[in-house]
Coordinates of C-alpha atoms in Angstrom, one line a residue:
M29 CA -34.5 -108.6 -80.4
A30 CA -35.4 -108.0 -77.0
E31 CA -36.0 -104.9 -75.2
N32 CA -33.9 -101.9 -72.9
R33 CA -36.6 -103.4 -70.4
K34 CA -36.8 -107.3 -70.7
R35 CA -40.2 -108.7 -70.0
K36 CA -39.7 -111.7 -67.3
F37 CA -40.2 -115.1 -69.4
W38 CA -41.9 -116.8 -66.8
G39 CA -44.4 -114.3 -65.5
W40 CA -46.5 -111.0 -66.1
G41 CA -44.7 -107.8 -66.4
Y42 CA -40.9 -106.9 -67.0
E43 CA -38.7 -108.3 -64.5
D44 CA -38.2 -104.5 -62.6
Q45 CA -41.9 -105.0 -61.8
G46 CA -44.1 -106.7 -59.0
P47 CA -44.1 -107.0 -55.3
T48 CA -40.5 -106.6 -53.1
P49 CA -38.8 -109.2 -51.3
E50 CA -40.5 -107.8 -48.1
Q51 CA -44.1 -107.9 -49.7
Q52 CA -44.2 -111.0 -50.8
K53 CA -43.0 -112.5 -47.5
H54 CA -45.8 -110.4 -45.6
M55 CA -48.8 -112.0 -48.7
A56 CA -47.5 -115.1 -47.5
E57 CA -47.6 -114.6 -43.6
R58 CA -51.0 -113.1 -44.5
M59 CA -52.2 -116.2 -46.5
A60 CA -50.8 -118.6 -44.2
K61 CA -52.5 -116.7 -41.1
R62 CA -55.7 -117.0 -43.8
F63 CA -56.1 -121.1 -44.0
G64 CA -54.3 -121.7 -40.8
L65 CA -51.3 -122.9 -42.1
G66 CA -47.7 -123.2 -40.9
P67 CA -45.1 -120.7 -43.0
L68 CA -45.3 -120.5 -46.6
E69 CA -41.9 -121.0 -48.3
L70 CA -41.2 -118.8 -51.4
T71 CA -40.0 -120.7 -54.6
P72 CA -37.5 -118.2 -56.3
A73 CA -38.8 -117.5 -59.4
P74 CA -37.0 -119.1 -62.5
K75 CA -33.4 -117.9 -64.3
E76 CA -32.4 -118.5 -67.9
S77 CA -29.5 -120.0 -66.4
E78 CA -31.4 -122.8 -65.1
L79 CA -33.6 -123.5 -68.2
N80 CA -32.2 -126.6 -69.8
L81 CA -34.3 -126.1 -73.8
R82 CA -34.4 -128.7 -76.5
A83 CA -31.7 -127.8 -78.8
P84 CA -34.0 -125.7 -82.0
R85 CA -35.1 -128.4 -84.2
V86 CA -35.4 -126.2 -86.9
K87 CA -33.3 -123.3 -88.5
P88 CA -34.4 -120.6 -90.7
P89 CA -33.1 -119.6 -93.8
A90 CA -30.6 -117.2 -94.6
A91 CA -33.7 -114.6 -95.7
L92 CA -35.0 -114.6 -92.8
E93 CA -32.2 -115.0 -90.1
A94 CA -32.2 -111.0 -89.1
I95 CA -35.6 -110.9 -88.1
C96 CA -35.4 -114.8 -85.7
S97 CA -34.3 -115.7 -82.2
T98 CA -33.7 -118.8 -80.5
S99 CA -32.4 -117.1 -77.5
T100 CA -33.5 -118.9 -74.3
H101 CA -35.0 -115.6 -72.9
D102 CA -37.4 -115.7 -76.2
R103 CA -38.1 -119.4 -76.7
A104 CA -38.6 -119.6 -72.9
G105 CA -41.3 -115.9 -73.0
H106 CA -43.2 -117.7 -76.4
T107 CA -44.0 -120.7 -75.4
Y108 CA -46.0 -120.4 -72.1
G109 CA -48.7 -117.8 -71.5
K110 CA -49.9 -116.0 -67.9
G111 CA -52.3 -118.4 -66.8
S112 CA -51.5 -120.4 -63.5
R113 CA -50.6 -124.0 -65.4
D114 CA -48.5 -121.2 -67.2
L115 CA -46.7 -120.1 -63.8
R116 CA -46.6 -123.4 -62.5
R117 CA -44.9 -125.1 -64.9
A118 CA -42.1 -122.0 -65.4
F119 CA -41.5 -122.3 -61.5
R120 CA -41.1 -125.9 -62.1
R121 CA -38.4 -125.2 -64.6
D122 CA -40.5 -127.6 -67.1
Y123 CA -40.0 -126.5 -70.3
P124 CA -39.9 -129.9 -72.7
N125 CA -41.8 -129.0 -75.5
P126 CA -40.4 -125.4 -76.3
I127 CA -40.7 -123.0 -79.5
D128 CA -37.8 -123.4 -81.5
V129 CA -37.7 -120.2 -83.2
V130 CA -39.3 -117.0 -82.4
A131 CA -40.0 -114.8 -85.6
F132 CA -40.5 -110.8 -85.5
P133 CA -41.2 -109.9 -88.4
R134 CA -41.5 -105.7 -89.5
D135 CA -44.0 -106.1 -92.5
E136 CA -46.5 -107.8 -94.1
K137 CA -44.2 -108.5 -96.5
E138 CA -41.8 -110.6 -94.0
L139 CA -45.0 -111.7 -91.9
I140 CA -45.9 -113.5 -95.1
A141 CA -42.2 -115.3 -95.5
V142 CA -42.6 -116.3 -92.1
L143 CA -45.5 -118.0 -93.0
E144 CA -44.2 -119.7 -97.1
W145 CA -41.1 -120.9 -94.6
C146 CA -43.5 -122.5 -92.4
D147 CA -46.3 -123.8 -94.5
G148 CA -43.4 -124.9 -97.1
A149 CA -41.4 -126.8 -94.2
R150 CA -44.1 -128.4 -92.3
I151 CA -43.5 -126.1 -89.5
A152 CA -46.3 -125.4 -87.0
A153 CA -46.8 -121.3 -86.9
A154 CA -48.4 -119.8 -83.5
P155 CA -49.4 -115.8 -83.6
Y156 CA -48.4 -114.3 -80.9
G157 CA -50.3 -110.9 -79.4
G158 CA -48.8 -110.0 -76.3
G159 CA -48.5 -113.8 -74.4
S160 CA -51.2 -113.2 -72.4
S161 CA -53.3 -116.3 -72.6
V162 CA -54.4 -118.0 -70.3
V163 CA -55.9 -120.8 -72.0
G164 CA -52.9 -122.6 -73.8
G165 CA -53.4 -120.3 -76.4
L166 CA -49.6 -120.0 -77.3
E167 CA -47.9 -123.7 -76.9
P168 CA -46.4 -125.5 -79.9
P169 CA -48.2 -128.9 -80.7
E170 CA -47.2 -132.4 -79.0
G171 CA -45.9 -135.2 -81.2
D172 CA -43.6 -135.4 -84.6
R173 CA -46.3 -134.5 -87.2
Y174 CA -44.1 -130.6 -87.2
R175 CA -40.8 -130.2 -87.8
G176 CA -40.6 -127.9 -85.9
A177 CA -42.8 -124.7 -83.9
V178 CA -42.6 -120.9 -84.3
S179 CA -43.6 -118.4 -82.3
I180 CA -44.4 -114.9 -84.7
D181 CA -44.4 -112.0 -83.0
L182 CA -45.9 -109.2 -84.5
M183 CA -44.7 -106.5 -82.1
H184 CA -43.3 -104.4 -84.9
L185 CA -46.7 -103.6 -86.6
D186 CA -47.3 -101.4 -84.0
K187 CA -48.7 -98.5 -85.7
V188 CA -52.3 -96.3 -86.0
V189 CA -51.9 -95.8 -89.8
E190 CA -54.9 -93.9 -90.5
V191 CA -57.7 -91.7 -89.0
D192 CA -61.0 -91.3 -89.8
R193 CA -62.1 -88.6 -87.7
V194 CA -65.4 -87.9 -89.1
S195 CA -66.7 -91.7 -89.3
R196 CA -64.8 -92.0 -85.6
A197 CA -62.4 -94.6 -86.5
A198 CA -59.0 -95.7 -87.5
R199 CA -56.4 -98.3 -89.6
I200 CA -54.4 -100.2 -86.9
Q201 CA -52.0 -102.8 -86.9
A202 CA -52.1 -105.6 -85.4
G203 CA -49.2 -106.0 -83.1
V204 CA -49.8 -102.3 -81.0
Y205 CA -49.7 -103.1 -77.2
G206 CA -53.0 -101.2 -75.3
P207 CA -51.1 -98.5 -73.5
A208 CA -49.0 -97.6 -77.1
L209 CA -52.6 -97.7 -78.9
D210 CA -54.2 -95.4 -76.6
A211 CA -51.5 -92.9 -76.3
Q212 CA -51.7 -92.7 -80.3
L213 CA -55.1 -92.1 -80.6
K214 CA -54.7 -89.4 -77.8
P215 CA -53.8 -86.4 -79.8
H216 CA -57.2 -87.2 -81.9
G217 CA -59.3 -87.1 -78.8
L218 CA -60.5 -90.8 -79.5
T219 CA -60.1 -93.9 -77.8
I220 CA -60.9 -97.5 -78.4
R221 CA -62.5 -97.8 -74.8
H222 CA -61.2 -101.3 -74.7
F223 CA -59.3 -102.3 -71.6
P224 CA -59.1 -105.5 -71.1
Q225 CA -57.3 -106.9 -67.4
S226 CA -54.5 -107.9 -69.6
F227 CA -54.5 -104.0 -71.3
E228 CA -50.7 -103.4 -70.8
F229 CA -49.2 -106.6 -72.4
S230 CA -52.2 -107.4 -74.9
T231 CA -52.6 -106.4 -78.3
L232 CA -55.1 -105.1 -80.8
G233 CA -54.9 -108.3 -83.0
G234 CA -54.8 -110.3 -79.9
W235 CA -58.0 -109.1 -79.2
I236 CA -59.7 -109.8 -81.7
A237 CA -58.5 -113.2 -82.8
T238 CA -59.5 -114.0 -79.2
R239 CA -63.0 -112.5 -79.0
S240 CA -61.6 -110.1 -75.7
G241 CA -63.9 -108.4 -73.3
G242 CA -63.1 -105.1 -72.3
H243 CA -63.8 -101.8 -70.1
F244 CA -67.4 -101.5 -70.9
A245 CA -69.5 -103.9 -68.6
T246 CA -72.9 -103.8 -70.9
L247 CA -73.6 -102.8 -74.5
Y248 CA -70.0 -102.5 -76.2
T249 CA -68.4 -105.8 -74.2
H250 CA -66.7 -108.0 -76.7
I251 CA -64.2 -106.0 -79.2
D252 CA -66.2 -107.4 -81.8
D253 CA -68.3 -104.2 -81.2
F254 CA -65.3 -102.7 -82.4
V255 CA -64.3 -104.6 -85.6
E256 CA -65.0 -102.4 -88.9
S257 CA -62.7 -104.5 -90.8
L258 CA -59.6 -107.3 -91.1
R259 CA -56.8 -107.6 -92.9
V260 CA -55.7 -111.4 -92.5
V261 CA -53.0 -113.5 -93.8
T262 CA -53.4 -116.9 -94.8
P263 CA -51.1 -119.7 -95.8
T264 CA -53.6 -119.1 -99.1
G265 CA -52.9 -115.6 -99.4
V266 CA -54.4 -111.9 -97.6
V267 CA -58.2 -111.8 -96.8
E268 CA -59.8 -108.6 -96.5
S269 CA -62.9 -107.4 -95.4
R270 CA -64.6 -103.8 -97.1
R271 CA -64.9 -101.1 -94.9
L272 CA -68.4 -100.7 -93.8
P273 CA -70.8 -99.8 -90.5
G274 CA -73.2 -102.6 -91.1
S275 CA -73.7 -104.8 -94.0
G276 CA -76.4 -107.6 -94.9
A277 CA -74.3 -109.1 -97.4
G278 CA -74.6 -113.0 -96.3
P279 CA -72.2 -114.2 -93.3
S280 CA -69.9 -111.6 -92.0
P281 CA -65.8 -112.2 -93.0
D282 CA -64.8 -110.5 -90.2
R283 CA -66.5 -112.4 -87.6
M284 CA -65.4 -115.9 -89.4
F285 CA -61.8 -114.5 -87.8
I286 CA -63.1 -112.6 -84.6
G287 CA -62.5 -115.5 -82.0
S288 CA -60.2 -118.1 -84.5
E289 CA -57.6 -118.2 -82.3
G290 CA -54.9 -117.8 -85.4
I291 CA -56.3 -121.2 -86.7
L292 CA -57.8 -119.8 -89.7
G293 CA -54.6 -116.6 -90.2
I294 CA -52.9 -114.1 -88.9
I295 CA -54.5 -110.2 -88.3
T296 CA -52.4 -107.8 -89.6
E297 CA -54.3 -104.6 -89.4
A298 CA -58.3 -103.5 -88.6
W299 CA -59.9 -100.4 -89.3
M300 CA -61.7 -100.0 -85.6
R301 CA -64.5 -98.1 -84.5
L302 CA -63.4 -95.7 -81.8
Q303 CA -65.1 -93.2 -79.2
D304 CA -65.0 -90.1 -78.2
R305 CA -62.3 -89.8 -75.0
P306 CA -65.1 -89.2 -71.8
T307 CA -65.2 -86.2 -70.2
F308 CA -68.4 -86.5 -68.3
R309 CA -68.3 -89.0 -65.0
A310 CA -70.5 -90.9 -62.4
G311 CA -69.4 -93.2 -60.1
A312 CA -70.6 -94.8 -57.0
S313 CA -70.4 -98.2 -55.3
I314 CA -73.9 -99.8 -53.8
P315 CA -73.7 -102.3 -51.1
F316 CA -76.6 -104.9 -50.9
P317 CA -77.5 -107.6 -48.8
S318 CA -76.7 -110.4 -50.6
M319 CA -75.4 -111.6 -54.0
I320 CA -78.7 -112.4 -55.5
K321 CA -80.4 -109.4 -54.7
A322 CA -77.8 -107.4 -56.3
A323 CA -78.0 -109.8 -59.4
E324 CA -81.3 -108.4 -59.2
A325 CA -80.7 -105.0 -59.2
V326 CA -78.3 -105.7 -62.2
R327 CA -80.7 -107.4 -64.2
Q328 CA -83.4 -104.0 -63.8
I329 CA -80.7 -102.2 -65.0
S330 CA -79.8 -103.8 -67.7
Q331 CA -82.8 -104.3 -68.9
A332 CA -83.2 -100.4 -68.6
G333 CA -81.3 -99.6 -71.3
L334 CA -79.0 -97.7 -69.1
Y335 CA -76.0 -98.8 -70.5
P336 CA -73.6 -98.2 -67.9
A337 CA -70.1 -98.1 -68.9
N338 CA -69.2 -100.2 -65.1
C339 CA -71.6 -102.9 -63.8
R340 CA -69.5 -105.4 -61.4
V341 CA -71.2 -107.1 -58.7
L342 CA -68.6 -107.8 -56.6
D343 CA -70.2 -111.1 -53.8
E344 CA -69.1 -110.4 -50.3
G345 CA -65.6 -112.6 -50.3
E346 CA -64.7 -110.8 -54.0
A347 CA -65.5 -107.6 -51.8
F348 CA -63.9 -108.1 -48.6
N349 CA -60.6 -109.7 -50.8
S350 CA -60.4 -106.2 -52.8
G351 CA -61.0 -104.2 -50.0
A352 CA -64.4 -102.7 -51.1
G353 CA -66.7 -104.3 -48.8
N354 CA -66.0 -105.4 -44.6
G355 CA -67.3 -108.9 -45.8
D356 CA -71.0 -109.5 -44.9
E357 CA -72.3 -107.1 -48.1
A358 CA -72.1 -107.6 -51.4
V359 CA -70.9 -104.9 -53.6
L360 CA -72.7 -103.3 -56.9
V361 CA -69.5 -100.6 -58.8
L362 CA -71.6 -98.7 -60.8
A363 CA -70.4 -96.1 -62.9
F364 CA -71.3 -93.7 -66.0
E365 CA -69.3 -91.9 -68.6
S366 CA -70.2 -89.5 -71.9
A367 CA -68.2 -87.5 -73.8
D368 CA -70.9 -85.5 -75.0
H369 CA -73.4 -84.7 -71.7
P370 CA -74.2 -84.7 -67.9
L371 CA -74.9 -88.0 -66.7
E372 CA -77.5 -87.4 -63.4
P373 CA -80.5 -88.5 -64.9
W374 CA -79.1 -91.8 -65.7
M375 CA -77.1 -92.5 -62.7
K376 CA -80.7 -91.3 -60.6
R377 CA -82.3 -94.1 -62.3
A378 CA -79.9 -96.5 -61.8
L379 CA -79.9 -95.8 -58.0
E380 CA -83.5 -96.4 -58.1
C381 CA -83.4 -99.7 -59.0
C382 CA -80.4 -100.5 -56.7
A383 CA -83.0 -99.0 -54.0
D384 CA -86.1 -101.3 -54.9
H385 CA -83.5 -104.3 -54.2
G386 CA -82.3 -103.3 -51.2
G387 CA -79.0 -101.7 -52.2
K388 CA -78.0 -98.7 -49.5
I389 CA -77.9 -95.8 -51.5
P390 CA -74.5 -93.2 -50.9
A391 CA -75.0 -89.8 -50.5
D392 CA -74.9 -87.7 -53.6
A393 CA -74.0 -90.5 -55.5
A394 CA -76.1 -88.9 -58.3
K395 CA -73.1 -85.9 -58.9
T396 CA -71.2 -85.9 -62.4
R397 CA -67.9 -85.6 -62.3
T398 CA -65.5 -84.2 -64.7
D399 CA -62.0 -85.7 -63.7
A400 CA -61.1 -89.0 -64.1
D401 CA -60.9 -89.6 -60.0
A402 CA -64.8 -89.8 -60.0
T403 CA -64.3 -94.3 -60.4
H404 CA -61.0 -94.2 -58.5
E405 CA -62.2 -93.4 -55.6
G406 CA -63.9 -95.7 -52.2
S407 CA -64.5 -98.6 -52.7
A408 CA -64.8 -98.5 -56.5
G409 CA -61.3 -97.2 -56.7
A410 CA -60.1 -100.0 -54.0
W411 CA -62.1 -103.1 -56.7
R412 CA -60.1 -100.9 -59.5
N413 CA -56.8 -101.0 -58.1
A414 CA -57.1 -104.6 -56.9
F415 CA -58.0 -105.6 -60.4
L416 CA -54.9 -103.9 -62.1
S417 CA -52.3 -105.1 -59.8
A418 CA -53.9 -108.7 -59.6
P419 CA -51.6 -110.1 -62.7
Y420 CA -48.8 -108.8 -60.4
L421 CA -49.4 -110.4 -57.7
M422 CA -49.9 -114.2 -58.9
D423 CA -46.0 -114.6 -59.4
T424 CA -46.3 -114.6 -55.7
V425 CA -49.2 -116.5 -55.3
A426 CA -47.5 -119.3 -57.4
A427 CA -44.3 -119.1 -55.8
M428 CA -46.3 -119.9 -52.3
G429 CA -47.8 -122.6 -53.3
M430 CA -51.4 -122.1 -53.2
V431 CA -53.2 -123.2 -56.2
S432 CA -55.2 -120.0 -57.2
D433 CA -57.1 -119.6 -60.8
T434 CA -60.3 -118.5 -62.0
F435 CA -63.2 -119.5 -64.6
E436 CA -65.9 -117.3 -66.5
T437 CA -69.1 -118.5 -67.8
A438 CA -71.9 -117.0 -68.8
I439 CA -75.9 -117.7 -68.0
T440 CA -79.0 -116.2 -69.0
W441 CA -81.0 -114.1 -65.5
E442 CA -83.7 -117.0 -65.4
R443 CA -81.3 -119.9 -64.5
F444 CA -78.6 -117.6 -62.4
P445 CA -79.6 -118.1 -59.2
E446 CA -80.0 -121.7 -59.1
F447 CA -76.8 -122.0 -61.5
H448 CA -74.9 -120.0 -59.0
R449 CA -75.8 -122.5 -56.3
Q450 CA -74.7 -125.2 -58.3
V451 CA -71.8 -123.9 -59.1
M452 CA -70.4 -122.8 -56.1
E453 CA -71.5 -125.9 -54.3
C454 CA -69.4 -128.1 -57.0
A455 CA -66.6 -125.6 -56.3
R456 CA -66.2 -125.9 -52.8
D457 CA -66.9 -129.3 -52.1
T458 CA -64.0 -129.8 -55.0
I459 CA -61.6 -127.5 -53.6
A460 CA -62.2 -129.0 -50.0
R461 CA -61.8 -132.6 -51.6
V462 CA -58.7 -131.8 -53.6
C463 CA -57.1 -129.1 -51.1
G464 CA -59.0 -129.8 -47.6
K465 CA -59.5 -125.9 -47.7
G466 CA -60.2 -123.2 -49.5
S467 CA -62.5 -120.5 -51.0
V468 CA -64.3 -119.7 -54.1
T469 CA -65.8 -116.2 -54.6
C470 CA -67.6 -114.4 -57.5
R471 CA -68.0 -111.5 -59.6
F472 CA -69.8 -110.0 -62.4
T473 CA -67.6 -108.9 -65.3
H474 CA -70.0 -108.0 -68.0
V475 CA -73.7 -107.9 -67.9
Y476 CA -76.2 -108.0 -70.8
P477 CA -80.3 -108.1 -70.7
D478 CA -80.5 -111.4 -70.8
G479 CA -77.6 -112.6 -68.4
P480 CA -74.6 -112.0 -66.3
A481 CA -71.0 -113.3 -66.8
P482 CA -70.1 -114.7 -63.5
Y483 CA -66.4 -114.7 -63.0
Y484 CA -65.2 -117.2 -60.1
T485 CA -62.0 -116.9 -58.3
V486 CA -60.5 -120.4 -56.6
L487 CA -57.3 -119.8 -54.0
A488 CA -56.6 -122.6 -51.8
P489 CA -53.5 -124.6 -50.1
G490 CA -51.7 -126.3 -52.6
K491 CA -49.3 -129.7 -52.3
R492 CA -45.8 -129.1 -53.5
G493 CA -45.2 -130.2 -57.0
S494 CA -48.5 -131.2 -57.2
E495 CA -50.5 -127.8 -57.6
I496 CA -51.1 -128.2 -61.7
E497 CA -52.7 -131.4 -60.7
Q498 CA -55.0 -129.9 -57.8
W499 CA -56.4 -127.3 -60.0
D500 CA -56.8 -129.5 -63.1
E501 CA -58.8 -131.7 -61.1
I502 CA -60.7 -128.4 -59.7
K503 CA -61.3 -127.2 -63.6
A504 CA -62.5 -130.2 -64.6
A505 CA -65.1 -130.7 -62.1
V506 CA -66.6 -127.2 -62.1
S507 CA -66.3 -127.1 -66.3
D508 CA -68.2 -130.3 -66.3
K509 CA -70.9 -128.2 -64.2
L510 CA -71.2 -125.1 -66.1
I511 CA -71.8 -127.4 -69.4
A512 CA -74.0 -129.6 -68.2
L513 CA -75.8 -126.5 -66.4
G514 CA -76.3 -125.1 -69.8
G515 CA -73.5 -122.7 -69.5
T516 CA -70.2 -121.0 -71.8
I517 CA -67.2 -123.1 -71.1
T518 CA -65.5 -119.3 -71.3
H519 CA -67.2 -116.0 -71.7
H520 CA -64.0 -113.6 -72.5
H521 CA -60.8 -116.0 -71.6
A522 CA -60.9 -117.7 -75.4
V523 CA -60.8 -121.9 -75.7
G524 CA -57.1 -122.2 -76.1
R525 CA -56.3 -126.0 -75.2
Y526 CA -57.1 -125.5 -71.8
H527 CA -61.1 -125.7 -73.0
R528 CA -61.2 -127.8 -75.5
P529 CA -62.5 -130.9 -74.2
W530 CA -65.5 -128.6 -73.0
Y531 CA -65.5 -126.5 -76.0
D532 CA -66.1 -129.6 -78.1
R533 CA -69.3 -130.6 -75.9
Q534 CA -70.7 -126.6 -76.3
R535 CA -70.2 -126.5 -80.1
P536 CA -72.5 -127.7 -82.2
D537 CA -71.5 -130.7 -84.5
G538 CA -72.4 -128.9 -88.2
F539 CA -70.2 -125.7 -86.7
A540 CA -67.6 -128.0 -86.3
R541 CA -67.5 -129.5 -89.8
A542 CA -67.6 -125.6 -91.4
L543 CA -64.8 -124.7 -89.0
K544 CA -62.4 -127.9 -90.7
A545 CA -63.8 -127.1 -94.0
A546 CA -62.7 -123.4 -93.5
K547 CA -59.5 -124.6 -91.9
R548 CA -58.8 -126.9 -94.7
A549 CA -59.3 -123.8 -97.6
L550 CA -57.4 -120.9 -95.5
D551 CA -54.5 -123.8 -94.4
P552 CA -54.8 -126.8 -96.3
R553 CA -51.4 -128.1 -94.4
G554 CA -52.8 -127.3 -90.9
I555 CA -50.0 -125.1 -89.6
L556 CA -51.5 -122.8 -87.9
N557 CA -52.2 -122.9 -84.3
P558 CA -53.0 -126.8 -84.4
G559 CA -55.0 -128.1 -81.6
V560 CA -56.5 -124.7 -80.9
L561 CA -60.3 -124.7 -81.2
I562 CA -60.3 -127.7 -83.6
D563 CA -58.0 -130.9 -85.1
P564 CA -55.8 -130.5 -87.8
D565 CA -56.8 -132.8 -90.6
P566 CA -55.3 -136.4 -90.2
D567 CA -53.5 -136.4 -93.4

């Protein structure tokens, strides 16, 4: 069941990827100097031979044995996602509740057979896309309610089945990874233009199930905007919506499954709205005296209906850490792109908005380019490279015993300044109390006419063996603050298990009852991702 090039079972990417030992040592030296620490020792990455996984509690029927695996690599790799807590448990060699069996159905018929086995045998079933969840969305439930747990990996459902060039849409299997999807669309001159940070190791089905946030910082921000129709396999049958550009016929069936995180069914196919591949580009990095001044400019841009593809504010610390700034100024990474027209008027107006709020406008910033390098150079290029390489560095950060993770949210513009002040104060105070010292930085990942999506990054020295507990304490404090101030517990990272306590407070009670009713109707035995979003019925 394994590829020739093996994925890390414990971290991000392939086994031959990531910083070299020399680079890791250099990172540790820089981190120690930054926080005034003694030498930081790097914990070796775990090996399969060091794991002592519980024996599988269930055995697949003979008809499914050929598509199932119980190897240590597959079971460990499908038990955790790629969040900070996941990495740290892997570094502790701590797998107390592993997935029992990994199923790799090759088509929808085999997927239905796997679900029927799980449903009939009281086995929890966890749909698996690319395994990039950072919120505990993959883990099997604890306790003895279920006889075992099966991870259902759709990696073989990886084709663009049909392309409608006239309507600019395609029917796509849910297990296709981002790069493979883009490669299959390229000969048609099309792209989904949805590039989350996890793009390399995440799938279309995963994006839809978790309401992923993607490339566009404005207008087309979430995968929701691209879904035209869905096909979903549930324990009680197949649900397929009608392919339409829009409909006012009652509540949207697609919306019920978008963001459902695998608790209602497994997405197997989707008709997706596509974009022509951009050929015109314009980009600029604009320094601002403060994060708040940059936010004021971004609000004006977002409300002007200019719809830049990239409109991301980096606070002073975030800009410095990524190489996009000197540490004294916030930076706005701004970019427009089009497959149809030059962009000077849009960029010119956006730069005027920046100047209105103290932004320093670079020379020739409004010039349209027709090559990809337009957004790959200078400060914008430095931020882009740091953004894409960040997942590869998390392994090293975990190995050196640092407490590092993120939390993200969204809030309306009129509340943002005070919201941001209190969240930063809460995070800094908690970091100082829990870790003694550390930093918290902020950037905007997406912006809307009515508010931004701030994304906060924590980095602090950890106490060896207690890094998870330290992060949990920081996470709880800031999450309580986010909810108390009226923000969302997650803008684009999904709920999983880690966000459940705060999602339960954010979610209206009436909606919770409706969601449980939908769960009973589609998954009456509660086998699909139990514990995610809602708890299964006690009976």
